[in-house]
mmCIF file of N, CA, C and O in Angstrom:
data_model
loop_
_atom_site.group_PDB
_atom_site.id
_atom_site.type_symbol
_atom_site.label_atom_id
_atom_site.label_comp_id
_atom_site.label_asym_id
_atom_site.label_seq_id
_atom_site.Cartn_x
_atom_site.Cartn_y
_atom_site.Cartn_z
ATOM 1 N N UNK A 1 88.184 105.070 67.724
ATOM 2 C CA UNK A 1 87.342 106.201 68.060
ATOM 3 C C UNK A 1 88.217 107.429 68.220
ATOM 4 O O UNK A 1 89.334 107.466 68.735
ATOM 5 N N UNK A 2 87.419 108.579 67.613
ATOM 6 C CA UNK A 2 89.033 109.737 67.368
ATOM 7 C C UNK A 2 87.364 110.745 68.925
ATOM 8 O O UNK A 2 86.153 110.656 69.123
ATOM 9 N N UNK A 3 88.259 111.317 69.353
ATOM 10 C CA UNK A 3 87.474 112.444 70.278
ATOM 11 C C UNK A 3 87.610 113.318 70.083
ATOM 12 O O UNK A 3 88.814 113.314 69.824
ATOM 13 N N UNK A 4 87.158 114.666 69.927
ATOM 14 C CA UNK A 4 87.454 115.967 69.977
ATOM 15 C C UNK A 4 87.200 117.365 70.909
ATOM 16 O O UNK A 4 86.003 117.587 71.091
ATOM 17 N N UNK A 5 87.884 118.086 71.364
ATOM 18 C CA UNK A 5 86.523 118.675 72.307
ATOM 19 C C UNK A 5 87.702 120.194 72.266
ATOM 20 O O UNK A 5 88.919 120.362 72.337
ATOM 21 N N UNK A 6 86.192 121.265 72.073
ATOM 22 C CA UNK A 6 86.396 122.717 72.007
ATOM 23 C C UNK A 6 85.687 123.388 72.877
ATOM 24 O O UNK A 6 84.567 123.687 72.465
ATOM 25 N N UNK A 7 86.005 123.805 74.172
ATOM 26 C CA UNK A 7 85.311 124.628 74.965
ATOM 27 C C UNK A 7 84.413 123.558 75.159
ATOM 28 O O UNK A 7 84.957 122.491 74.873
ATOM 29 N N UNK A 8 82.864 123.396 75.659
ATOM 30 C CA UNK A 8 82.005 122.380 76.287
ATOM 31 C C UNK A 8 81.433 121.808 74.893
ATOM 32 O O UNK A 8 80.279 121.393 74.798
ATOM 33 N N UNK A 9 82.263 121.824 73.917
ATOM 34 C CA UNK A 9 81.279 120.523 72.852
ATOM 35 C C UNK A 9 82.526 119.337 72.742
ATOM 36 O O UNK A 9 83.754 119.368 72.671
ATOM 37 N N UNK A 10 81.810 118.623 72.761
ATOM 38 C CA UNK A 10 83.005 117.174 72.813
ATOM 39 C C UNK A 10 82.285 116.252 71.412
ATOM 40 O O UNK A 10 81.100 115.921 71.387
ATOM 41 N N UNK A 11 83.142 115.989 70.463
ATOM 42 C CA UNK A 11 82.911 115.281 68.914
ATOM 43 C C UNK A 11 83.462 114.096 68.950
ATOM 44 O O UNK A 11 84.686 113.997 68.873
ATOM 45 N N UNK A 12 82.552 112.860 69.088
ATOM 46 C CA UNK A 12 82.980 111.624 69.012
ATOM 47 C C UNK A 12 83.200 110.606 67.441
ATOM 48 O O UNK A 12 82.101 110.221 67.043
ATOM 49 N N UNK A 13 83.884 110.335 66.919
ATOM 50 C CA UNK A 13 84.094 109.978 65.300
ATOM 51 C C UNK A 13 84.301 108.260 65.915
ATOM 52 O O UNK A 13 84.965 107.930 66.898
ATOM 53 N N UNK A 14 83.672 107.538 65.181
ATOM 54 C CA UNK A 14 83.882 105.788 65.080
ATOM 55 C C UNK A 14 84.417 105.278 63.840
ATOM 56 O O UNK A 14 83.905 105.830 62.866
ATOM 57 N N UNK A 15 85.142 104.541 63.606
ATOM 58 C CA UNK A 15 85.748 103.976 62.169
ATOM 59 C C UNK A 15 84.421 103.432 61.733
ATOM 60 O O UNK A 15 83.699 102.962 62.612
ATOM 61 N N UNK A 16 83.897 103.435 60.167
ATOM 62 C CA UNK A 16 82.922 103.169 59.846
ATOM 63 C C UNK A 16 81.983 103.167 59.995
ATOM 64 O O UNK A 16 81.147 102.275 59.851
ATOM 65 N N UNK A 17 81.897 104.329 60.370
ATOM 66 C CA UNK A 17 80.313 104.482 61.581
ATOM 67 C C UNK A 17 79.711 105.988 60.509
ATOM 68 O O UNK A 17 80.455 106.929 60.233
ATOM 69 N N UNK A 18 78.826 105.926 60.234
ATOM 70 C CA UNK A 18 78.303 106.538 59.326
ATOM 71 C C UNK A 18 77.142 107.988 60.131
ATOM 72 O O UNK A 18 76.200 108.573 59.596
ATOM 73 N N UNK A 19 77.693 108.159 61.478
ATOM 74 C CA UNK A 19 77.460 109.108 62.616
ATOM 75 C C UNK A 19 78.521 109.894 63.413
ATOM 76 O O UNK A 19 79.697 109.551 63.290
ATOM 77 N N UNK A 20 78.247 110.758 64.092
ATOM 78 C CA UNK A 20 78.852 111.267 64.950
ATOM 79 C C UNK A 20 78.016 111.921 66.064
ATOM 80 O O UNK A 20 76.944 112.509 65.919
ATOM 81 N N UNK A 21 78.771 111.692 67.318
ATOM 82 C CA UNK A 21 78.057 112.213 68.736
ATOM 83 C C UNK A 21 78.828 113.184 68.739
ATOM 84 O O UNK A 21 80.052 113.145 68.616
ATOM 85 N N UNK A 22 77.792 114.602 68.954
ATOM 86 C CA UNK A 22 78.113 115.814 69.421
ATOM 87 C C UNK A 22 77.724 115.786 70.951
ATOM 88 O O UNK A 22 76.690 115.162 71.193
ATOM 89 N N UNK A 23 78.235 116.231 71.789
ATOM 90 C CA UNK A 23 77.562 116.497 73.196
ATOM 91 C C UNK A 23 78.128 117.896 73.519
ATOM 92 O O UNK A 23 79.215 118.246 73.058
ATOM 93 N N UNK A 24 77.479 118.593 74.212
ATOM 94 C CA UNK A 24 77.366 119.808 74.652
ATOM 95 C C UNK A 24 77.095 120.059 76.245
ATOM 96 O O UNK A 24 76.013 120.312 76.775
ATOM 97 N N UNK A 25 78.120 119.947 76.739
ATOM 98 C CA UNK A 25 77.569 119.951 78.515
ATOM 99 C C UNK A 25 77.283 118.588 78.181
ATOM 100 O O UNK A 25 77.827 117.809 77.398
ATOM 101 N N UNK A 26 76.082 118.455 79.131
ATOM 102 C CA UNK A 26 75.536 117.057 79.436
ATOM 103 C C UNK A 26 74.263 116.442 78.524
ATOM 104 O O UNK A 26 73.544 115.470 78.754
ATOM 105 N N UNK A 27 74.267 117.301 77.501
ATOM 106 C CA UNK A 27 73.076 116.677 76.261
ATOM 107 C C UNK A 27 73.699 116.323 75.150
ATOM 108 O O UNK A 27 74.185 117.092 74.320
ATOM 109 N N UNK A 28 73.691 115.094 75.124
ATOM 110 C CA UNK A 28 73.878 114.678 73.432
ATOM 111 C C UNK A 28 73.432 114.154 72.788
ATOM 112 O O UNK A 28 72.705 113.240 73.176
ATOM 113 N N UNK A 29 73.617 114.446 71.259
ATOM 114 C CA UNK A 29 72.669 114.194 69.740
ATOM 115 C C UNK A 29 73.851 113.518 69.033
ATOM 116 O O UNK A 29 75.049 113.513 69.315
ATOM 117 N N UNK A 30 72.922 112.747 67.677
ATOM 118 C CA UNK A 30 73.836 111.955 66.867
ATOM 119 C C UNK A 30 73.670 112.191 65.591
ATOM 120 O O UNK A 30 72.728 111.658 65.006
ATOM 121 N N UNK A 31 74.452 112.935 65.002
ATOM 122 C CA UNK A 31 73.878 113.335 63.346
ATOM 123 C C UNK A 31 74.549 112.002 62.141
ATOM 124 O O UNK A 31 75.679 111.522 62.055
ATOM 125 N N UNK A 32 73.792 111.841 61.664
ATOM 126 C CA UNK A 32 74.098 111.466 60.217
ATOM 127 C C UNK A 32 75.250 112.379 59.525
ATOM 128 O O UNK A 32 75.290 113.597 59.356
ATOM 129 N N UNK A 33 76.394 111.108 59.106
ATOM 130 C CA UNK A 33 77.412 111.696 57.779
ATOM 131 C C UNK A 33 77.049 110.860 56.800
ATOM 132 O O UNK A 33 76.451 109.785 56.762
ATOM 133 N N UNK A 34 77.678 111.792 55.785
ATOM 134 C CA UNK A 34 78.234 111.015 54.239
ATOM 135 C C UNK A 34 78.941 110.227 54.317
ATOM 136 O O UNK A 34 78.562 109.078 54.092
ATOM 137 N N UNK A 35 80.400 110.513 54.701
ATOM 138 C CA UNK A 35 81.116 110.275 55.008
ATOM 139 C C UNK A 35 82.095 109.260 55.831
ATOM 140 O O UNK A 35 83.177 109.846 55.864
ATOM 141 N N UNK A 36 82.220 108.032 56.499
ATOM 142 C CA UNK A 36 82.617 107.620 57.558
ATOM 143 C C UNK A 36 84.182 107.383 57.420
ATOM 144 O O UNK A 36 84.773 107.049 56.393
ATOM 145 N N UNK A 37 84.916 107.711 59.110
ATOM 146 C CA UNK A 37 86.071 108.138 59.608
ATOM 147 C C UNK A 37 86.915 106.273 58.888
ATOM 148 O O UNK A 37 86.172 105.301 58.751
ATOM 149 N N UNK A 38 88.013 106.206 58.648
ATOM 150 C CA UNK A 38 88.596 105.189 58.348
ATOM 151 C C UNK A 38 89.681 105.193 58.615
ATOM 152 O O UNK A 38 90.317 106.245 58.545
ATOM 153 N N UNK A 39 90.434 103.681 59.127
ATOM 154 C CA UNK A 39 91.555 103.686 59.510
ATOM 155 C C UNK A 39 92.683 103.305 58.579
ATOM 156 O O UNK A 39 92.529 102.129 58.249
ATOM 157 N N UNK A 40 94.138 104.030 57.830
ATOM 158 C CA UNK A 40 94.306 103.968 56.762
ATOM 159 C C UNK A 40 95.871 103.792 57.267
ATOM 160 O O UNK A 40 96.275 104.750 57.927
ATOM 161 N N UNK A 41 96.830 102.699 57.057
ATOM 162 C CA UNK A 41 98.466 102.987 57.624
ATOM 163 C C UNK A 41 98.293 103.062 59.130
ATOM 164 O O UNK A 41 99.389 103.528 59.441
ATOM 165 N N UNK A 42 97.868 102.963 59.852
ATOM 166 C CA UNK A 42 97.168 102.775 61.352
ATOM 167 C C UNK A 42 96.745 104.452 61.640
ATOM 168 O O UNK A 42 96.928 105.021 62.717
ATOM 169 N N UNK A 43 96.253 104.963 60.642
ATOM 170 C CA UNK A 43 96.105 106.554 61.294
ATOM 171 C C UNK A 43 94.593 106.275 60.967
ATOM 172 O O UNK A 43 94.318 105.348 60.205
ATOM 173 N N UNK A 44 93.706 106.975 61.465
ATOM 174 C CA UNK A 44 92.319 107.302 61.488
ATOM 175 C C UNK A 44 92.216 108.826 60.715
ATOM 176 O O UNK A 44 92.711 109.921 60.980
ATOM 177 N N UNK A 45 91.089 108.212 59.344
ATOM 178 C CA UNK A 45 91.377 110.064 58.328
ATOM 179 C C UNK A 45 89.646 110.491 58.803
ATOM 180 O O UNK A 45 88.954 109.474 58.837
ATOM 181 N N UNK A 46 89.135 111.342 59.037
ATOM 182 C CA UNK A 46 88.017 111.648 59.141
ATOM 183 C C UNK A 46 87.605 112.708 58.642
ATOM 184 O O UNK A 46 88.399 113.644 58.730
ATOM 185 N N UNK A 47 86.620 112.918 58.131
ATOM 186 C CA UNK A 47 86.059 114.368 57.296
ATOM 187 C C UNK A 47 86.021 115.149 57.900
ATOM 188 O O UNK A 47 85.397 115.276 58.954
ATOM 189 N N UNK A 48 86.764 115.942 57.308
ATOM 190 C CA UNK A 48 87.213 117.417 58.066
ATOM 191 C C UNK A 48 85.885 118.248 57.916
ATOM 192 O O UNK A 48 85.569 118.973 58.860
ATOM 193 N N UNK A 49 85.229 118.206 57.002
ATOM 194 C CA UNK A 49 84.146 119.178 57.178
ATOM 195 C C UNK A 49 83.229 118.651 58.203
ATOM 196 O O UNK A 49 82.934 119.307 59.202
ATOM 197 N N UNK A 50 82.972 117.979 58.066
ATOM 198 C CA UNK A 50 81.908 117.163 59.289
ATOM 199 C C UNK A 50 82.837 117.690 60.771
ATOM 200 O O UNK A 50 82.337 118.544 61.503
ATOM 201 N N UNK A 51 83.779 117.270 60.992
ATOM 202 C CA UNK A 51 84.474 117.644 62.148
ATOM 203 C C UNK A 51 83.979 118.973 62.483
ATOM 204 O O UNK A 51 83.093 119.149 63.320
ATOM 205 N N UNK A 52 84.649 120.074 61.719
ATOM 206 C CA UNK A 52 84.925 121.595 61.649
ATOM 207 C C UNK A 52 83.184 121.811 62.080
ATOM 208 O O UNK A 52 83.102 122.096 63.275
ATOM 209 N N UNK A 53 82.284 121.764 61.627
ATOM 210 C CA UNK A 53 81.000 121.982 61.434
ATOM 211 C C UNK A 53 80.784 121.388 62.782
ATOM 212 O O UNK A 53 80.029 122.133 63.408
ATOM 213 N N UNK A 54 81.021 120.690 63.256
ATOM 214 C CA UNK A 54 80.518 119.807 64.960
ATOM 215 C C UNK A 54 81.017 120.601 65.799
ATOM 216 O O UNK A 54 80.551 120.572 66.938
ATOM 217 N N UNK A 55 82.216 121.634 65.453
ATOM 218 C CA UNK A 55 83.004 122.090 66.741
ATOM 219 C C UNK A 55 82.401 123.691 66.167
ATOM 220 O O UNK A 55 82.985 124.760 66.345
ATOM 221 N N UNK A 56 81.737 123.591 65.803
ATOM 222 C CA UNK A 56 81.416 125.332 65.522
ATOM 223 C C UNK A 56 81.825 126.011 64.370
ATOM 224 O O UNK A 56 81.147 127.032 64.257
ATOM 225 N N UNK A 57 82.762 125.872 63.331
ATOM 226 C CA UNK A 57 83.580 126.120 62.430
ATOM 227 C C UNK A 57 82.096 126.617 61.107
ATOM 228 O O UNK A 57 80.916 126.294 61.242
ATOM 229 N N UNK A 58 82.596 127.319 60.116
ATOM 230 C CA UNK A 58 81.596 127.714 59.059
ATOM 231 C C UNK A 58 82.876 127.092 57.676
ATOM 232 O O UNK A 58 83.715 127.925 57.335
ATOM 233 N N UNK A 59 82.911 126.102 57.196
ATOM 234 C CA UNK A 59 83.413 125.517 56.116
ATOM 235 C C UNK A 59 83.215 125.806 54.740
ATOM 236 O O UNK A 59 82.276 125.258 54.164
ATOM 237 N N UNK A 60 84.223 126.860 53.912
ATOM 238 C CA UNK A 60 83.561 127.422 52.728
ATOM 239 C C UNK A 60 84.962 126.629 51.791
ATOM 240 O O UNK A 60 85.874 125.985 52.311
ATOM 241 N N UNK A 61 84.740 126.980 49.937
ATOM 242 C CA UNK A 61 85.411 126.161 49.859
ATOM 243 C C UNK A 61 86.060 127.537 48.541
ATOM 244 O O UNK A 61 85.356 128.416 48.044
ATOM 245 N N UNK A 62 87.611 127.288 48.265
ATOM 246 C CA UNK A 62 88.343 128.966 47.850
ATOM 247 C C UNK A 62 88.520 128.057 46.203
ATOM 248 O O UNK A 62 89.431 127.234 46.117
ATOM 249 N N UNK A 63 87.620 128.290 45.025
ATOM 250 C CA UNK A 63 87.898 127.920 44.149
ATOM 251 C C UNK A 63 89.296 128.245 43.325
ATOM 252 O O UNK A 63 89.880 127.343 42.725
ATOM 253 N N UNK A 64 89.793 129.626 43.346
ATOM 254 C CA UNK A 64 90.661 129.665 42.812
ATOM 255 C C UNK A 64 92.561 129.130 43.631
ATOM 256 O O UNK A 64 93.655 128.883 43.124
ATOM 257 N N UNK A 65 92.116 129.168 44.824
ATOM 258 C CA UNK A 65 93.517 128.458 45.417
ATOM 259 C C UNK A 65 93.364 126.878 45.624
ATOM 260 O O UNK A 65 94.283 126.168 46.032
ATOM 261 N N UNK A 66 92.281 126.488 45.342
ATOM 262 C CA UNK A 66 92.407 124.948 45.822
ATOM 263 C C UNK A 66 92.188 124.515 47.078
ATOM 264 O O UNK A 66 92.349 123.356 47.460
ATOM 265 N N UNK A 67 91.836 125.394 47.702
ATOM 266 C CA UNK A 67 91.661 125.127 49.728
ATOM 267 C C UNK A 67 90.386 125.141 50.161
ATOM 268 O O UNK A 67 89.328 125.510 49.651
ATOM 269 N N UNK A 68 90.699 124.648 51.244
ATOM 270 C CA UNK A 68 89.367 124.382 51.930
ATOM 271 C C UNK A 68 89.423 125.650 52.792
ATOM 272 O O UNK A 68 90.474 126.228 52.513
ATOM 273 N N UNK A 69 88.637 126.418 53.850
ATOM 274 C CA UNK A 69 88.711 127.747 54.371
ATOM 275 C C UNK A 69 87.660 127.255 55.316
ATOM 276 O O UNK A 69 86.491 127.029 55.004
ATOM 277 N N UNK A 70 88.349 127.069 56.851
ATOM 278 C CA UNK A 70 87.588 126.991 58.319
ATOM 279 C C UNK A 70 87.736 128.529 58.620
ATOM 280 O O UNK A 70 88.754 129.204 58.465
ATOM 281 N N UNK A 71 86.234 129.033 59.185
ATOM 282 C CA UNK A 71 86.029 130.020 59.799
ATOM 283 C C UNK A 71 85.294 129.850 61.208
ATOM 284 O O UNK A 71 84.236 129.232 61.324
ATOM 285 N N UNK A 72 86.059 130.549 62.410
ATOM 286 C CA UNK A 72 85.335 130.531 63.344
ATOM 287 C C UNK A 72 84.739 132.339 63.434
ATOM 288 O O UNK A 72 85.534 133.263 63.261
ATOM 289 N N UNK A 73 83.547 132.525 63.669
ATOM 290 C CA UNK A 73 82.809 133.185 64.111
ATOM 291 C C UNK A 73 82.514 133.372 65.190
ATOM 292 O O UNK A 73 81.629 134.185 65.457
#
């Protein structure tokens, strides 16, 4: 289980778990991914966009450099 937490949202990721718990203060929801977090060489890789997007982030994608581009607003 990887945790994350930015100011009062806390992002919970499970290996193969095809969800993630956002909580906010003391309410939390469980969204549906594409995606699920996997454990690879003993490291845990998890989708960065799904992450970025749970903690507030706006995820665009820079065709001509090849990058991915987190924006906080």
């Amino acid at each position: 289980q990887v945790r994350v937490q930015r100011g009062n949202v806390t992002v919970y990721l499970i290996e193969n778990y095809y969800k993630i718990d956002k909580r906010i203060g003391g309410h939390s929801d469980e969204y549906a991914i594409d995606v699920a977090p996997i454990i690879l060489n003993n490291r845990m890789l998890v989708p960065a966009r799904v992450l970025a997007e749970a903690l507030g982030f706006t995820v665009s994608w820079d065709d001509a450099s090849k990058q991915a581009v987190f924006t906080l607003e």
